[in-house]
Amino acid sequence: MTQRMKKVALFDFDRTFYKYDTFSLLQKHVKADPTFGDQYAQFMNPTILPFAQYKLGLMKGERVRAIAMQNFLKALDGGTEEEVREFFSTIRETIEKDVHPKLEKQLMKHKREGFHTVLVSGAYVPFLEEVVKRYPFDTIIGTNIPFKNGTVDSSIPLAHLQADRKVDAVLQTFRHESIDWENSFAYSDRYSDLPMLSLVGHPVAVNAERSLKQYAKKNRWKRMK
């Protein structure tokens, strides 16, 4: 008997499923957190210069995001997984208030139609798992937080998931399954997610930055605001 091919729906998180950028939210919450607040400066101080270079056009967005994600671990340094998840869970309510209603509707639609729903983001996996608990994602793919002997170790290099790495992670996740890519969907706002969007037959540009908006228009991709 021929195995039925699986269709997937891939959702980016920042500025796509969630309407805003999560990093500024993490920054705000960790500063006030009773467990990790004292370590805020250890993360923020080395992050100021890369952000300034980005604003001046001296550093690409992908690079500064990777640096910021690595540096943020300094705020979580020494925390257990339970403590880290507890911190992330305090942000859940804020996230839920600003989930993109059209994307939530699309997620539910794909779920009803039998798609395998996937959240694919550069955000930390425990963060994503905590803040989207009420939403029916079958699989969550993101950036893993390095733990050593049960606690966060910020000295371990972070493999930040973005651009081509997203595609690599998706293909690795479904390496033993037959996927109907032509009839699958992907949603994102960033041009750097072009590899992921190009993986499927139905790419959707959501609140797209200028370069992606132009590319989507030229290639007659669906666009959402």
Tab-separated table of C-alpha atoms in Angstrom:
chain	number	residue	atom	x	y	z
A	1	MET	CA	0.000	0.000	0.000
A	2	THR	CA	1.398	3.406	-0.988
A	3	GLN	CA	2.130	5.701	1.966
A	4	ARG	CA	0.193	8.947	1.867
A	5	MET	CA	2.454	11.987	1.622
A	6	LYS	CA	2.283	14.404	4.534
A	7	LYS	CA	1.609	18.109	4.015
A	8	VAL	CA	3.199	20.601	6.383
A	9	ALA	CA	2.524	24.213	7.346
A	10	LEU	CA	5.657	26.062	8.486
A	11	PHE	CA	5.263	29.202	10.617
A	12	ASP	CA	7.967	31.692	11.512
A	13	PHE	CA	7.384	33.305	14.932
A	14	ASP	CA	8.741	36.863	15.324
A	15	ARG	CA	6.697	39.383	13.301
A	16	THR	CA	4.764	36.513	11.760
A	17	PHE	CA	2.760	34.300	14.121
A	18	TYR	CA	3.574	36.796	16.880
A	19	LYS	CA	3.144	40.358	15.621
A	20	TYR	CA	6.301	41.822	17.136
A	21	ASP	CA	9.949	41.086	17.819
A	22	THR	CA	10.396	38.887	20.895
A	23	PHE	CA	13.930	39.927	21.774
A	24	SER	CA	12.922	43.327	23.150
A	25	LEU	CA	10.247	41.533	25.166
A	26	LEU	CA	12.804	39.122	26.620
A	27	GLN	CA	15.070	42.050	27.419
A	28	LYS	CA	12.305	43.874	29.304
A	29	HIS	CA	11.185	40.827	31.284
A	30	VAL	CA	14.607	39.545	32.273
A	31	LYS	CA	15.546	42.941	33.692
A	32	ALA	CA	12.657	42.702	36.160
A	33	ASP	CA	12.913	38.967	36.839
A	34	PRO	CA	13.650	38.006	40.480
A	35	THR	CA	15.830	35.054	39.443
A	36	PHE	CA	17.810	36.473	36.524
A	37	GLY	CA	17.472	40.261	36.845
A	38	ASP	CA	20.820	40.676	38.598
A	39	GLN	CA	22.570	39.302	35.494
A	40	TYR	CA	20.911	41.732	33.083
A	41	ALA	CA	24.016	43.912	32.650
A	42	GLN	CA	26.158	40.888	31.776
A	43	PHE	CA	23.950	40.348	28.752
A	44	MET	CA	23.173	43.941	27.819
A	45	ASN	CA	26.604	45.575	27.987
A	46	PRO	CA	28.259	43.461	25.243
A	47	THR	CA	25.113	43.737	23.097
A	48	ILE	CA	24.993	47.541	22.836
A	49	LEU	CA	27.857	47.885	20.334
A	50	PRO	CA	26.561	45.294	17.803
A	51	PHE	CA	23.131	46.955	17.847
A	52	ALA	CA	24.727	50.353	17.250
A	53	GLN	CA	26.707	48.921	14.330
A	54	TYR	CA	23.500	47.458	12.912
A	55	LYS	CA	21.723	50.819	13.157
A	56	LEU	CA	24.627	52.425	11.279
A	57	GLY	CA	24.465	49.785	8.556
A	58	LEU	CA	27.792	48.272	9.575
A	59	MET	CA	26.422	44.875	10.540
A	60	LYS	CA	23.740	42.668	8.988
A	61	GLY	CA	20.586	41.905	10.915
A	62	GLU	CA	21.216	38.151	10.897
A	63	ARG	CA	24.635	38.652	12.479
A	64	VAL	CA	23.456	41.002	15.221
A	65	ARG	CA	20.551	38.676	16.066
A	66	ALA	CA	22.952	35.762	16.470
A	67	ILE	CA	25.213	37.847	18.730
A	68	ALA	CA	22.279	39.053	20.822
A	69	MET	CA	20.942	35.515	21.242
A	70	GLN	CA	24.360	34.300	22.390
A	71	ASN	CA	24.758	37.232	24.770
A	72	PHE	CA	21.288	36.793	26.252
A	73	LEU	CA	22.418	33.460	27.642
A	74	LYS	CA	24.625	35.442	30.036
A	75	ALA	CA	21.439	36.616	31.742
A	76	LEU	CA	20.311	32.994	32.132
A	77	ASP	CA	23.748	31.644	33.097
A	78	GLY	CA	23.599	29.066	35.867
A	79	GLY	CA	19.833	28.694	35.679
A	80	THR	CA	18.272	25.249	35.690
A	81	GLU	CA	15.900	24.233	32.906
A	82	GLU	CA	13.013	24.519	35.365
A	83	GLU	CA	14.013	28.094	36.286
A	84	VAL	CA	14.477	29.059	32.642
A	85	ARG	CA	11.078	27.653	31.682
A	86	GLU	CA	9.450	29.393	34.629
A	87	PHE	CA	10.908	32.697	33.430
A	88	PHE	CA	9.698	32.134	29.867
A	89	SER	CA	6.235	31.160	31.100
A	90	THR	CA	5.818	34.623	32.666
A	91	ILE	CA	5.847	36.045	29.128
A	92	ARG	CA	3.105	33.741	27.801
A	93	GLU	CA	0.176	36.048	28.522
A	94	THR	CA	1.872	38.987	26.788
A	95	ILE	CA	2.596	36.849	23.730
A	96	GLU	CA	-0.964	35.519	23.525
A	97	LYS	CA	-2.378	39.048	23.450
A	98	ASP	CA	-0.399	39.858	20.309
A	99	VAL	CA	-0.602	36.697	18.248
A	100	HIS	CA	-1.465	37.639	14.659
A	101	PRO	CA	-5.202	36.805	14.355
A	102	LYS	CA	-4.952	35.895	10.672
A	103	LEU	CA	-2.047	33.545	11.357
A	104	GLU	CA	-3.879	31.927	14.257
A	105	LYS	CA	-6.824	31.402	11.909
A	106	GLN	CA	-4.533	29.871	9.273
A	107	LEU	CA	-2.982	27.574	11.872
A	108	MET	CA	-6.401	26.293	12.914
A	109	LYS	CA	-7.442	25.875	9.275
A	110	HIS	CA	-4.342	23.869	8.411
A	111	LYS	CA	-4.836	21.731	11.505
A	112	ARG	CA	-8.430	20.925	10.517
A	113	GLU	CA	-7.263	20.025	7.023
A	114	GLY	CA	-4.769	17.497	8.361
A	115	PHE	CA	-1.528	19.424	7.866
A	116	HIS	CA	1.398	18.781	10.184
A	117	THR	CA	1.866	22.203	11.780
A	118	VAL	CA	5.402	23.375	12.521
A	119	LEU	CA	6.742	26.430	14.335
A	120	VAL	CA	10.189	27.235	12.894
A	121	SER	CA	11.995	30.062	14.651
A	122	GLY	CA	15.363	31.375	15.703
A	123	ALA	CA	13.952	31.838	19.217
A	124	TYR	CA	14.945	29.484	22.024
A	125	VAL	CA	13.100	26.153	22.029
A	126	PRO	CA	12.051	26.300	25.726
A	127	PHE	CA	10.726	29.826	25.165
A	128	LEU	CA	8.629	28.722	22.193
A	129	GLU	CA	7.349	25.637	24.009
A	130	GLU	CA	6.222	27.742	26.970
A	131	VAL	CA	4.562	30.628	25.121
A	132	VAL	CA	2.591	28.682	22.478
A	133	LYS	CA	1.126	25.992	24.720
A	134	ARG	CA	-2.457	26.874	23.780
A	135	TYR	CA	-1.800	26.608	20.035
A	136	PRO	CA	-1.848	23.284	18.146
A	137	PHE	CA	1.691	23.084	16.782
A	138	ASP	CA	2.697	19.484	16.139
A	139	THR	CA	6.412	20.252	16.032
A	140	ILE	CA	8.525	23.117	17.366
A	141	ILE	CA	11.927	23.800	15.805
A	142	GLY	CA	14.147	26.511	17.248
A	143	THR	CA	17.476	27.386	18.828
A	144	ASN	CA	18.556	25.012	21.576
A	145	ILE	CA	19.827	26.479	24.845
A	146	PRO	CA	23.132	24.878	25.893
A	147	PHE	CA	22.975	23.200	29.288
A	148	LYS	CA	25.962	21.694	31.106
A	149	ASN	CA	25.551	19.663	34.279
A	150	GLY	CA	21.928	20.749	34.431
A	151	THR	CA	22.388	24.522	34.141
A	152	VAL	CA	22.711	27.085	31.339
A	153	ASP	CA	26.307	27.523	30.165
A	154	SER	CA	26.685	30.728	28.134
A	155	SER	CA	30.276	29.865	27.208
A	156	ILE	CA	29.055	27.166	24.819
A	157	PRO	CA	28.647	28.561	21.261
A	158	LEU	CA	25.019	28.865	20.239
A	159	ALA	CA	23.826	27.443	16.923
A	160	HIS	CA	21.299	30.182	16.152
A	161	LEU	CA	18.619	28.881	13.808
A	162	GLN	CA	18.062	31.244	10.877
A	163	ALA	CA	18.179	31.394	7.064
A	164	ASP	CA	19.519	28.124	5.554
A	165	ARG	CA	19.749	26.523	8.992
A	166	LYS	CA	15.961	26.600	9.217
A	167	VAL	CA	15.662	24.533	6.061
A	168	ASP	CA	18.357	22.136	7.269
A	169	ALA	CA	16.489	21.675	10.552
A	170	VAL	CA	13.147	21.116	8.821
A	171	LEU	CA	14.613	18.560	6.414
A	172	GLN	CA	16.384	16.803	9.279
A	173	THR	CA	13.164	16.661	11.298
A	174	PHE	CA	11.242	15.022	8.450
A	175	ARG	CA	14.095	12.957	6.999
A	176	HIS	CA	12.242	9.670	7.537
A	177	GLU	CA	8.907	10.896	6.179
A	178	SER	CA	7.469	11.521	2.746
A	179	ILE	CA	6.509	15.207	2.534
A	180	ASP	CA	4.316	16.762	-0.140
A	181	TRP	CA	6.306	19.990	-0.383
A	182	GLU	CA	4.422	21.212	-3.451
A	183	ASN	CA	1.156	21.343	-1.512
A	184	SER	CA	2.669	22.572	1.745
A	185	PHE	CA	2.644	26.142	3.138
A	186	ALA	CA	5.198	28.434	4.774
A	187	TYR	CA	4.748	31.841	6.423
A	188	SER	CA	7.400	34.447	7.224
A	189	ASP	CA	8.168	38.166	7.213
A	190	ARG	CA	11.922	38.058	6.529
A	191	TYR	CA	13.888	37.900	3.303
A	192	SER	CA	16.427	35.743	5.147
A	193	ASP	CA	13.689	33.087	5.340
A	194	LEU	CA	13.568	32.858	1.556
A	195	PRO	CA	15.099	29.339	1.635
A	196	MET	CA	12.273	28.129	3.891
A	197	LEU	CA	9.587	29.895	1.869
A	198	SER	CA	11.004	28.479	-1.353
A	199	LEU	CA	10.841	24.966	0.057
A	200	VAL	CA	7.059	24.812	-0.342
A	201	GLY	CA	4.550	25.270	-3.123
A	202	HIS	CA	2.558	27.858	-1.175
A	203	PRO	CA	4.857	30.507	0.350
A	204	VAL	CA	3.153	33.417	2.121
A	205	ALA	CA	4.879	36.715	2.940
A	206	VAL	CA	3.431	38.102	6.186
A	207	ASN	CA	3.991	41.759	7.100
A	208	ALA	CA	7.018	41.400	4.882
A	209	GLU	CA	10.087	43.585	5.075
A	210	ARG	CA	10.741	45.525	1.868
A	211	SER	CA	13.083	43.048	0.171
A	212	LEU	CA	10.750	40.106	0.748
A	213	LYS	CA	7.707	42.149	-0.259
A	214	GLN	CA	9.348	42.991	-3.583
A	215	TYR	CA	10.392	39.381	-4.157
A	216	ALA	CA	6.919	38.097	-3.292
A	217	LYS	CA	5.275	40.596	-5.624
A	218	LYS	CA	7.635	39.724	-8.473
A	219	ASN	CA	7.015	35.996	-8.031
A	220	ARG	CA	3.283	36.386	-7.395
A	221	TRP	CA	3.413	34.916	-3.924
A	222	LYS	CA	0.502	35.410	-1.572
A	223	ARG	CA	0.954	38.314	0.847
A	224	MET	CA	-0.715	39.002	4.182
A	225	LYS	CA	-0.722	41.989	6.527
